[in-house]
Tab-separated table of C-alpha atoms in Angstrom:
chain	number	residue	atom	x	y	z
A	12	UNK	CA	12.772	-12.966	52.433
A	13	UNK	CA	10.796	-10.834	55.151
A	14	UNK	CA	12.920	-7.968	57.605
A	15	UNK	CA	11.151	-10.695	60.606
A	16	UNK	CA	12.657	-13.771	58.763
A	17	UNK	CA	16.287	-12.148	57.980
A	18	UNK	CA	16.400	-10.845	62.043
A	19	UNK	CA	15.545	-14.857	62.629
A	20	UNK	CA	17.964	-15.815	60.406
A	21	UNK	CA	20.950	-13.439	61.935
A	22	UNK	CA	20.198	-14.771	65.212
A	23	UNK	CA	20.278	-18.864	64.680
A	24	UNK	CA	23.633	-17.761	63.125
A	25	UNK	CA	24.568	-15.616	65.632
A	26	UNK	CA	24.222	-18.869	68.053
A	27	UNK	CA	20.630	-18.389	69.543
A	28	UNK	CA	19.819	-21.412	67.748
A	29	UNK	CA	15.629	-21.175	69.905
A	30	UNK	CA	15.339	-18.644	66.847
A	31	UNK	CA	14.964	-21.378	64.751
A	32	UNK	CA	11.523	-22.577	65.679
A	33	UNK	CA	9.623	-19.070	65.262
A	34	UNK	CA	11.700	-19.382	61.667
A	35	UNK	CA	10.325	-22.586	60.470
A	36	UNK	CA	7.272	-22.933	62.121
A	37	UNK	CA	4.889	-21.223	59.180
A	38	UNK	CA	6.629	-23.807	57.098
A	39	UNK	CA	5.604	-26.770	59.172
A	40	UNK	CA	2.582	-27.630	57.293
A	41	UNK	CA	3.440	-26.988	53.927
A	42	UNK	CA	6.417	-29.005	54.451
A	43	UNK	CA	4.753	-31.996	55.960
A	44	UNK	CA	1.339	-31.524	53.901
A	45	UNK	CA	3.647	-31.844	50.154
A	46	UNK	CA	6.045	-34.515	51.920
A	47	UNK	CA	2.992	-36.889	52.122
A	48	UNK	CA	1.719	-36.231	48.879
A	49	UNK	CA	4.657	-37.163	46.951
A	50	UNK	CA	5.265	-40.254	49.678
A	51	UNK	CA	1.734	-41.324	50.281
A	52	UNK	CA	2.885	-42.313	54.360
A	53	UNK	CA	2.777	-40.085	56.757
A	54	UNK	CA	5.546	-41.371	58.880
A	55	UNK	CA	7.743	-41.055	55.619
A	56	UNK	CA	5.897	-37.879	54.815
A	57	UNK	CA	7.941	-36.833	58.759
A	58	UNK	CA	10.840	-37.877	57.740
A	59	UNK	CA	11.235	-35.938	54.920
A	60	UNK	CA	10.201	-32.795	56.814
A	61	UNK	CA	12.407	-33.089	59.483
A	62	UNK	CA	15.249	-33.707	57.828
A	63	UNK	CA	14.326	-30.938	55.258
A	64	UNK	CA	14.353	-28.842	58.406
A	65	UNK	CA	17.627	-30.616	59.649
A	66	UNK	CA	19.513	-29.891	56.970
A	67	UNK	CA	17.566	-25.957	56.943
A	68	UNK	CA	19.485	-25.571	60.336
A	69	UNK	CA	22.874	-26.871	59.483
A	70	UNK	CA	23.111	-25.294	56.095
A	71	UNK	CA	21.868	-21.745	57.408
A	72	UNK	CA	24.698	-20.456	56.865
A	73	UNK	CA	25.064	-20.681	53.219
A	74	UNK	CA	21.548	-19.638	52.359
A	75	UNK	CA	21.186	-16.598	50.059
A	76	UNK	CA	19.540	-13.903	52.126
A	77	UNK	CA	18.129	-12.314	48.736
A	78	UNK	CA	16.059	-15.636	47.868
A	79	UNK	CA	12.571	-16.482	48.972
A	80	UNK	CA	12.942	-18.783	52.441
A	81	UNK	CA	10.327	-20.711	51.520
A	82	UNK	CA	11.317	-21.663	48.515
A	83	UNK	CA	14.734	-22.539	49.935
A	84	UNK	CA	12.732	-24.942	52.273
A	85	UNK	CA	10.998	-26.491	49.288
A	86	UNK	CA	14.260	-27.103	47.451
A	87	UNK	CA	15.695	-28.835	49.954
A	88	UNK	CA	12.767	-31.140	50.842
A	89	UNK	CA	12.708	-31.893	47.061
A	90	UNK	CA	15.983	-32.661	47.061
A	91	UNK	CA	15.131	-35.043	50.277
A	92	UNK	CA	12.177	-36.661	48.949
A	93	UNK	CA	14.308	-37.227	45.582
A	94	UNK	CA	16.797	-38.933	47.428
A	95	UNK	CA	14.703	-40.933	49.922
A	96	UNK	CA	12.448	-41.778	46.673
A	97	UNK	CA	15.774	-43.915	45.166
A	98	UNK	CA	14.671	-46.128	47.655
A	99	UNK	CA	11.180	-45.896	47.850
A	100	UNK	CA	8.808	-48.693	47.735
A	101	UNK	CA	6.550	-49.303	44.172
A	102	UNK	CA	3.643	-47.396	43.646
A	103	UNK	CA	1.447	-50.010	44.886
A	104	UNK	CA	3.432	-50.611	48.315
A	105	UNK	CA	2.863	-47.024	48.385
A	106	UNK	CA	-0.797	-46.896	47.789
A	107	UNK	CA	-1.034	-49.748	50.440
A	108	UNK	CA	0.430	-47.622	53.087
A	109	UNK	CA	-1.422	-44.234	52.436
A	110	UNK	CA	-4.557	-46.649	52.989
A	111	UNK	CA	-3.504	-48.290	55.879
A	112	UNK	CA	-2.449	-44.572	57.782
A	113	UNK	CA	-5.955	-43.369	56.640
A	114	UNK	CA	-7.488	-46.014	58.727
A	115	UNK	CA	-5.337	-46.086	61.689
A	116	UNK	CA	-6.273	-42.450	62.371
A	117	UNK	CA	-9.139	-42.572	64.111
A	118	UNK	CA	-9.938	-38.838	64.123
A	119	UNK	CA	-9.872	-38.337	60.192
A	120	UNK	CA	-12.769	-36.985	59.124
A	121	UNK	CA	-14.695	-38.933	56.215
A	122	UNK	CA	-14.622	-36.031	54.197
A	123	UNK	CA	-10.874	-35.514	54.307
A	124	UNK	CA	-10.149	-39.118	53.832
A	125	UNK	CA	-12.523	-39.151	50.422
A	126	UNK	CA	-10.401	-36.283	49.096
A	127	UNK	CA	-7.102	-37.515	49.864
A	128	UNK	CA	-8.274	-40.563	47.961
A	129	UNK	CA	-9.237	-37.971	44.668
A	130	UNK	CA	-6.441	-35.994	45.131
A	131	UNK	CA	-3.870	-39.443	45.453
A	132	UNK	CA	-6.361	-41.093	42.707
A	133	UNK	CA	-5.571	-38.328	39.805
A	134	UNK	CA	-2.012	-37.794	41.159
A	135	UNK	CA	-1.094	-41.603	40.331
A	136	UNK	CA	-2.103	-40.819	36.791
A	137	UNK	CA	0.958	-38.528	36.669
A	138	UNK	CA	4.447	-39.430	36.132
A	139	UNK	CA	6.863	-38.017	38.890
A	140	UNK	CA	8.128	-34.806	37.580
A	141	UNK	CA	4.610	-34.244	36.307
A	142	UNK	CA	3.528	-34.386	39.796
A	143	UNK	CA	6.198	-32.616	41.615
A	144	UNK	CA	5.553	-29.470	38.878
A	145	UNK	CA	1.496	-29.995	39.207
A	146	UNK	CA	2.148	-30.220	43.327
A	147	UNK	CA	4.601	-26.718	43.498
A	148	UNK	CA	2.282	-24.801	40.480
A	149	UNK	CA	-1.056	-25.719	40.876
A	150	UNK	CA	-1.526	-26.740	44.833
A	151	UNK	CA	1.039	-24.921	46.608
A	152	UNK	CA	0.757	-22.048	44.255
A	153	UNK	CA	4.676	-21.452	43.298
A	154	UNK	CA	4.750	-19.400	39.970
A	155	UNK	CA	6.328	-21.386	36.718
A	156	UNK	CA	9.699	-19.350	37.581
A	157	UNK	CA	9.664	-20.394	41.571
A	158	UNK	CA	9.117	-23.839	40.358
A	159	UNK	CA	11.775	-24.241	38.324
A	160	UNK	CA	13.845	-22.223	40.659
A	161	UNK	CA	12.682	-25.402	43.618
A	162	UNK	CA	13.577	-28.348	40.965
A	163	UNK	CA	16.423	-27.018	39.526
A	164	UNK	CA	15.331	-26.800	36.314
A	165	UNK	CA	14.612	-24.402	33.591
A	166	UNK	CA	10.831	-22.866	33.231
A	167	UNK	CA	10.615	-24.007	29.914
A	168	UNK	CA	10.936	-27.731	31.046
A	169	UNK	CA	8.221	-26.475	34.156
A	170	UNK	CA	5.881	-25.562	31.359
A	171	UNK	CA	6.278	-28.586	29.137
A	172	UNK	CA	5.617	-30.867	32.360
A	173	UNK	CA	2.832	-28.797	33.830
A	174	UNK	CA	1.166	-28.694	30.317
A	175	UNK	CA	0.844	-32.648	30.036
A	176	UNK	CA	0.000	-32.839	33.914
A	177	UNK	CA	-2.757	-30.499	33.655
A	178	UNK	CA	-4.317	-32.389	30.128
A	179	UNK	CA	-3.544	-35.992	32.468
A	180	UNK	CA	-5.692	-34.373	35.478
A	181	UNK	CA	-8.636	-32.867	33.335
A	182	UNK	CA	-9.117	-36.493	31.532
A	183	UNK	CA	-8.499	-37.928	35.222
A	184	UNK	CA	-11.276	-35.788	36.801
A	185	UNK	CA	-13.829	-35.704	33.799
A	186	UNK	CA	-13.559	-39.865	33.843
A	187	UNK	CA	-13.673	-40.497	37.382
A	188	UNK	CA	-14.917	-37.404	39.758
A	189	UNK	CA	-16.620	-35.805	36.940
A	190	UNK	CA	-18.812	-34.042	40.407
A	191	UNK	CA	-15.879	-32.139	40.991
A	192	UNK	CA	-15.989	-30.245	37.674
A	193	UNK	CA	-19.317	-29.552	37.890
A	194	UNK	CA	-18.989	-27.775	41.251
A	195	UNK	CA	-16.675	-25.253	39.809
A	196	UNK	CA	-18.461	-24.572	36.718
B	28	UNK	CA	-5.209	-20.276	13.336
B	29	UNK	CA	-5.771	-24.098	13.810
B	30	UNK	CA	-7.405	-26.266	16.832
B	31	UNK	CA	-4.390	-28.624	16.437
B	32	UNK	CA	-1.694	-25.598	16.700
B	33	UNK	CA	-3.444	-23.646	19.905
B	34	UNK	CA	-4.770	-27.076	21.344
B	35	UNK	CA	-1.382	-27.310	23.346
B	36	UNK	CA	-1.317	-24.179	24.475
B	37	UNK	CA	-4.500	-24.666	26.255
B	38	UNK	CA	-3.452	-26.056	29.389
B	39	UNK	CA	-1.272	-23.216	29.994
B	40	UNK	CA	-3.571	-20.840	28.906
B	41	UNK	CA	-6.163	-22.360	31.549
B	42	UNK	CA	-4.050	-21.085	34.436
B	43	UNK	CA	-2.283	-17.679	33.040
B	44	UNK	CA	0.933	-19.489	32.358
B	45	UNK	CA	1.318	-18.970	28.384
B	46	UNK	CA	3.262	-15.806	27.339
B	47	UNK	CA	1.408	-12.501	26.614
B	48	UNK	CA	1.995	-12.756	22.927
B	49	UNK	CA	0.549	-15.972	22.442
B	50	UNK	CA	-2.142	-15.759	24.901
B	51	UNK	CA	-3.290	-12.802	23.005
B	52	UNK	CA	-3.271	-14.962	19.591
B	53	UNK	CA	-5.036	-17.698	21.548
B	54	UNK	CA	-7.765	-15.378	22.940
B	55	UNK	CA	-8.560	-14.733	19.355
B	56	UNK	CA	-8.974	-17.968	18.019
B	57	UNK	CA	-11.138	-18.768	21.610
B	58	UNK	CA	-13.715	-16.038	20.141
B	59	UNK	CA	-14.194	-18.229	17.149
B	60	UNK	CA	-13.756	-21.515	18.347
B	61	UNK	CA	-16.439	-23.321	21.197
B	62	UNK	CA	-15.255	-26.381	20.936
B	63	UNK	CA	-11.548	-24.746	22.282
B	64	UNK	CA	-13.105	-22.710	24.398
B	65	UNK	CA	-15.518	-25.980	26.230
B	66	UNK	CA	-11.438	-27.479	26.558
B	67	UNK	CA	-10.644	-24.180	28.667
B	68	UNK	CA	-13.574	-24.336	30.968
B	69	UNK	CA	-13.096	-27.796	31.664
B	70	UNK	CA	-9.451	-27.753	32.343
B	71	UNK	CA	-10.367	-24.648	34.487
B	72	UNK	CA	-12.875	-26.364	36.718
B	73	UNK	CA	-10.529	-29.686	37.022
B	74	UNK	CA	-8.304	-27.673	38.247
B	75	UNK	CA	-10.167	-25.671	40.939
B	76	UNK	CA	-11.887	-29.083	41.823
B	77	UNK	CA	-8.519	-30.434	42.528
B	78	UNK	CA	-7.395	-27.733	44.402
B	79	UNK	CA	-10.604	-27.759	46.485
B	80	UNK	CA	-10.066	-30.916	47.060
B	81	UNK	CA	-5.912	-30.659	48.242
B	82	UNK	CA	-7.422	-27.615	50.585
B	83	UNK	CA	-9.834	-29.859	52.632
B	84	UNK	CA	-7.045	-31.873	53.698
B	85	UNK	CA	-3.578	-29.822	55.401
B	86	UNK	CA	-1.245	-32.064	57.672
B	87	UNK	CA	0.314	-30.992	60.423
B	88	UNK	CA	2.613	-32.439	63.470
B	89	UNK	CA	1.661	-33.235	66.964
B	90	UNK	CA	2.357	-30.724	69.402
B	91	UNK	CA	4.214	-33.151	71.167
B	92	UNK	CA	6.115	-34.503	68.461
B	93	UNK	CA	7.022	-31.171	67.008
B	94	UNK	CA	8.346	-29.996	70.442
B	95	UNK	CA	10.723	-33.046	70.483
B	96	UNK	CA	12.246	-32.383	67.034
B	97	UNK	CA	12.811	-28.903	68.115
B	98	UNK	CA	14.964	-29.495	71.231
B	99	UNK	CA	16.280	-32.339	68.827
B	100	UNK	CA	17.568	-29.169	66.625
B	101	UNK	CA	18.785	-26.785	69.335
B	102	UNK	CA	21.038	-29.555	70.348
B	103	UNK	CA	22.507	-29.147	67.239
B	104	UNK	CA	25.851	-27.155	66.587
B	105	UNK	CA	24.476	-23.808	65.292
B	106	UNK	CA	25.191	-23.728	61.874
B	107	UNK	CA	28.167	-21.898	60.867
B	108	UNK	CA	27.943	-18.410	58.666
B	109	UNK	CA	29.319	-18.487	55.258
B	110	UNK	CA	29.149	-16.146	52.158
B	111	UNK	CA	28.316	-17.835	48.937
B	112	UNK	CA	30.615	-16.969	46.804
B	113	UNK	CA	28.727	-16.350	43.735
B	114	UNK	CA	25.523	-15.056	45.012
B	115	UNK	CA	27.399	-12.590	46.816
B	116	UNK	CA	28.160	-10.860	43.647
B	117	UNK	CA	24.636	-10.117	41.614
B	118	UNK	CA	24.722	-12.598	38.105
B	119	UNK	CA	24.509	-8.479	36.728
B	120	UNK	CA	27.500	-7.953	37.752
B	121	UNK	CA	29.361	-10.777	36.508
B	122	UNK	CA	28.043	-10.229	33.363
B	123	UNK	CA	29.405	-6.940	33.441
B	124	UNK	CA	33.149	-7.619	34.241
B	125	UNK	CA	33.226	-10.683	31.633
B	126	UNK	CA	32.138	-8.218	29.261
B	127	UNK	CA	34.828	-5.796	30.940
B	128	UNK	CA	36.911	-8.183	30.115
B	129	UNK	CA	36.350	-9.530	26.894
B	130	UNK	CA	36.381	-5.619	25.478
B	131	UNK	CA	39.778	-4.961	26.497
B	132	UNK	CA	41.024	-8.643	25.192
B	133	UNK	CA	39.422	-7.323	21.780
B	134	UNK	CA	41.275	-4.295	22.099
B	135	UNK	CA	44.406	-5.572	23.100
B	136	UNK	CA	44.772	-7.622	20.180
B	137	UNK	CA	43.692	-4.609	18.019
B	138	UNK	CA	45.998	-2.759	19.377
B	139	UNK	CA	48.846	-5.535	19.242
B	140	UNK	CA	48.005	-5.659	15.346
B	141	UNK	CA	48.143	-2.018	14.960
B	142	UNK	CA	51.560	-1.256	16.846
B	143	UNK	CA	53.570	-4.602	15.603
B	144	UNK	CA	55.537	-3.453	12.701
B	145	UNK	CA	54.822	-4.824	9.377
B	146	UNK	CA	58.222	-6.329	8.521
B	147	UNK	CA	57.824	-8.675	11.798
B	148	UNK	CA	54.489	-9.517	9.809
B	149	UNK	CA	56.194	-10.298	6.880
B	150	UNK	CA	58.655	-12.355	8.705
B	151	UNK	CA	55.598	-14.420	10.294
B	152	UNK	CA	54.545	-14.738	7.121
B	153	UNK	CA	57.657	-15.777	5.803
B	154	UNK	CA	58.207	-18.732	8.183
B	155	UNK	CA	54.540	-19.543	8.388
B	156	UNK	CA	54.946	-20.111	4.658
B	157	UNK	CA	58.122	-22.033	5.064
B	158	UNK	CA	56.325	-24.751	7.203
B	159	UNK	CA	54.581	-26.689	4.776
B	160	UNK	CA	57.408	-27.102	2.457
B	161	UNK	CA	60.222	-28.892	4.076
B	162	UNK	CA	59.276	-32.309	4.560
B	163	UNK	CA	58.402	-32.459	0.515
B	164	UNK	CA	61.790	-30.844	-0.570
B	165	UNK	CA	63.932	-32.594	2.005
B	166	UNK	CA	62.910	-35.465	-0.366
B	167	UNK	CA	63.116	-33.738	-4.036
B	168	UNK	CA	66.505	-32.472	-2.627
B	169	UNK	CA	67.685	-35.805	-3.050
B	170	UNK	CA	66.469	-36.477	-6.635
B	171	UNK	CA	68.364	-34.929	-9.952
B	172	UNK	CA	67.249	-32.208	-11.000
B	173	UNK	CA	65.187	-31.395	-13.949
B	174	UNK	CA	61.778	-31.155	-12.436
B	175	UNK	CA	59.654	-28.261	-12.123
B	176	UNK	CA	61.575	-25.296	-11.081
B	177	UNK	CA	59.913	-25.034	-7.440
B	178	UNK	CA	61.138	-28.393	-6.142
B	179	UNK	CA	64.936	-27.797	-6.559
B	180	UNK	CA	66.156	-24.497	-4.895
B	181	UNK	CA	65.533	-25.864	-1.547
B	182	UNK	CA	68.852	-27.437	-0.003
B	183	UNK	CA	67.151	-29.023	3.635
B	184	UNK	CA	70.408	-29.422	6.589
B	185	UNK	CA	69.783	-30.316	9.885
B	186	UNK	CA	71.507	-28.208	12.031
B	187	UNK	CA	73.046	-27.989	16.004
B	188	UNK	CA	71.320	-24.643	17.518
B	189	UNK	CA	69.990	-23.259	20.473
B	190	UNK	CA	66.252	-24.154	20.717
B	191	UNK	CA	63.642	-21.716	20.931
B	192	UNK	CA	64.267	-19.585	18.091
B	193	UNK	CA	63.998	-18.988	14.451
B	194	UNK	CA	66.669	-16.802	12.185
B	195	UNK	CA	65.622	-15.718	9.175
B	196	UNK	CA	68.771	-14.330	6.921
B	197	UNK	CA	68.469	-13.435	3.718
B	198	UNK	CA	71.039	-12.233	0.931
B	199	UNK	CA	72.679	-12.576	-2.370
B	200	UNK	CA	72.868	-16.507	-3.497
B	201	UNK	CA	76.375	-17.769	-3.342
B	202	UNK	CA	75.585	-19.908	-5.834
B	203	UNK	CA	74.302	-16.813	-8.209
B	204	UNK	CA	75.768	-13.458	-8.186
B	205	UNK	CA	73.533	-11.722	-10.933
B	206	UNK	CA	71.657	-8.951	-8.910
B	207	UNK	CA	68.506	-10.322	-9.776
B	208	UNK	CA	68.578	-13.300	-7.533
B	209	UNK	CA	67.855	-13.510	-3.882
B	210	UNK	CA	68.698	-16.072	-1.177
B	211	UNK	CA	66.812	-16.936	1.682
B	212	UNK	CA	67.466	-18.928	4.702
B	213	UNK	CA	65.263	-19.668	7.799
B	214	UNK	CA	66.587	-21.425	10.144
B	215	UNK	CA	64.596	-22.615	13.391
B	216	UNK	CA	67.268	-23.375	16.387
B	217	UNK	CA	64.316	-25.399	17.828
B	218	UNK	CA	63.783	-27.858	15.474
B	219	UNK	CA	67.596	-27.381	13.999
B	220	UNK	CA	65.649	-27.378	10.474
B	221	UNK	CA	67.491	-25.274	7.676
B	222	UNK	CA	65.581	-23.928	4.749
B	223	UNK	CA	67.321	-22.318	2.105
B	224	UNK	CA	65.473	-20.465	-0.841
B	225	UNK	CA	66.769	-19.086	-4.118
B	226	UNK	CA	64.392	-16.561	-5.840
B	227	UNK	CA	64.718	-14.919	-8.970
B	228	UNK	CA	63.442	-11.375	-9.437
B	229	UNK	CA	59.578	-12.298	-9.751
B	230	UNK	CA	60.057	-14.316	-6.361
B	231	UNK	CA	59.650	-17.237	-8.258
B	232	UNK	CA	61.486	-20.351	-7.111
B	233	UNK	CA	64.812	-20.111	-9.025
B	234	UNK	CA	66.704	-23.894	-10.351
B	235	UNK	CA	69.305	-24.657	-8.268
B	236	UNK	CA	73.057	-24.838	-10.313
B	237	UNK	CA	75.607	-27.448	-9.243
């Protein structure tokens, strides 16, 4: 954690809970951005983040100072999205819904919308822990260690999961967007 | 080094997550191999194409919206400041004073071994050894004599006591007076059990004499 974070930090506990905002607010995306690619629905996708960031606030207190605050963040909104995903609907219900938000927003971009549909496309190919490691390593850019720190789990158990995911998304891409190989080549 | 050993390794290898040590074993058997290398390039470029892809598209809230939750969250109680316990002390540390620990438990006990006196030892022994017996001779005690010699000398009596103690008295059989014999009797005012023992002089069990 940052000197600028740790002075926001003080004061939110210190009562000057308006500290809060400038504390979160490079967070806002990533939080929002991985909620809706585990949930597929972007109002569920806001739920999760705000009460990831709800439950930021009241827990401030206990939050080890010598940790990483975003990876704090991350924990908590996988422990959200874990718990909210007891009760989630089926994959296809979910599928249905990620459609149906794409099309009520009329200022996505057609661009956006066909790689939300790749990105959603290979992610359904991967089973749920295989997708939260793939999401945390390989998008958001957590190392193996950070990972396992955000799922509670060891790295060895990150590797094994992240090793399958990434053999899952290479078949995935080479069958079905093979054009986004070739770009990279 | 095999395709079908290093082929799992691959994946990790693709993105710098394998360990040094086998990386470096991998790397080798990639200078040999194309067909392992074509599997790195392509898990390489599925991966950047994915990530290209996750890039194009970042959420975020509506002004609007995002204002609301804040005010939502400065109504809040702020939250109040606690120490966790265990992160307040480094893991390091812990370590440390278990170790701490566990070092002067080892040398308390050597210590304990070293200073006790070896007749106290002798007398653990000496009841410890006692233990298993009982229940078979309180049985031969009731049986004529005549079998083997280590079955008889034992005479079992339950006796009144104070619990929470065990006597151990030893001295010349009553029921012997030559000056190589020796009697023994432990008695435990816990259980009330009496054990009475009759050795001759090679501390072999010695036949009782009615």
């Amino acid at each position: 954690m940052d000197e600028k974070e740790a002075r926001l930090v003080e004061l939110v506990l210190g009562g000057r809970t308006e500290a809060f905002e400038p504390l979160v607010t490079p967070y806002r995306q990533l939080l929002l951005t991985l909620a809706y690619r585990l949930c597929r629905n972007i109002e569920e996708a806001k739920e999760i983040s705000q009460e990831t960031l709800m439950r930021a606030f009241r827990y401030l207190g206990s939050f080890d100072r010598t940790r990483s605050f975003k990876n704090w963040l991350l924990q908590i909104e996988m422990n959200v999205w874990r718990s909210l995903g007891e009760r989630a609907a089926d994959e296809e219900t979910l599928r249905e819904l990620a459609t149906r938000n794409t099309l009520e927003d009329p200022q996505e971009r057609l661009a956006a919308k066909e790689a939300r549909e790749k990105l959603f496309s290979c992610l359904d190919g991967l089973s749920p822990r295989e997708r939260e490691v793939f999401l945390l390593r390989d998008i958001e850019g957590r190392s193996v260690k950070e990972t396992a720190g955000v799922l509670r789990t060891s790295s060895i158990s990150v590797r094994v999961h992240l090793s399958k995911a990434r053999d899952k998304i290479r078949e995935l891409v080479k069958r079905r967007f093979p054009e986004l190989m070739e770009g990279q080549r | 080094m095999s395709c079908s050993r290093v082929r799992k390794w691959l994946p990790l290898y693709a993105a710098s997550d394998l360990p040094s040590g086998k990386a470096r074993r991998l790397e080798k058997h990639l200078g040999e191999c194309p067909s392992c290398r074509k599997e790195v390039e392509e898990l390489r470029a599925a991966l950047a194409g994915i990530r290209a892809v996750a890039g194009r598209e970042i959420l975020d809230w509506p002004e609007g919206e995002w204002n609301r939750f804040m005010a939502r969250v400065r109504s809040e109680e702020p939250a109040p400041r606690s120490v966790p316990v265990f992160s307040a002390f480094p893991r390091k540390a812990w370590a440390a004073g278990f170790l701490i620990v566990l070092a002067l438990g080892i040398a308390g006990l050597i210590l304990r071994a070293i200073l006790s006196s070896p007749a106290s030892s002798l007398l653990s022994e000496s009841i410890a050894a006692t233990a298993a017996q009982p229940s078979r001779t309180l049985v031969k005690d009731e049986v004529p004599s005549g079998g083997y010699p280590q079955d008889l000398p034992f005479r079992i009596r339950r006796q009144q006591g104070a619990p929470g103690r065990t006597v151990l008295a030893a001295g010349p059989s009553q029921e012997k007076t030559k000056q190589d014999l020796m009697s023994m009797t432990l008695v435990s005012h816990e259980t009330g059990l009496k054990v009475h023992w009759t050795l001759n002089r090679n501390f072999e069990w010695e036949e009782k004499k009615q």
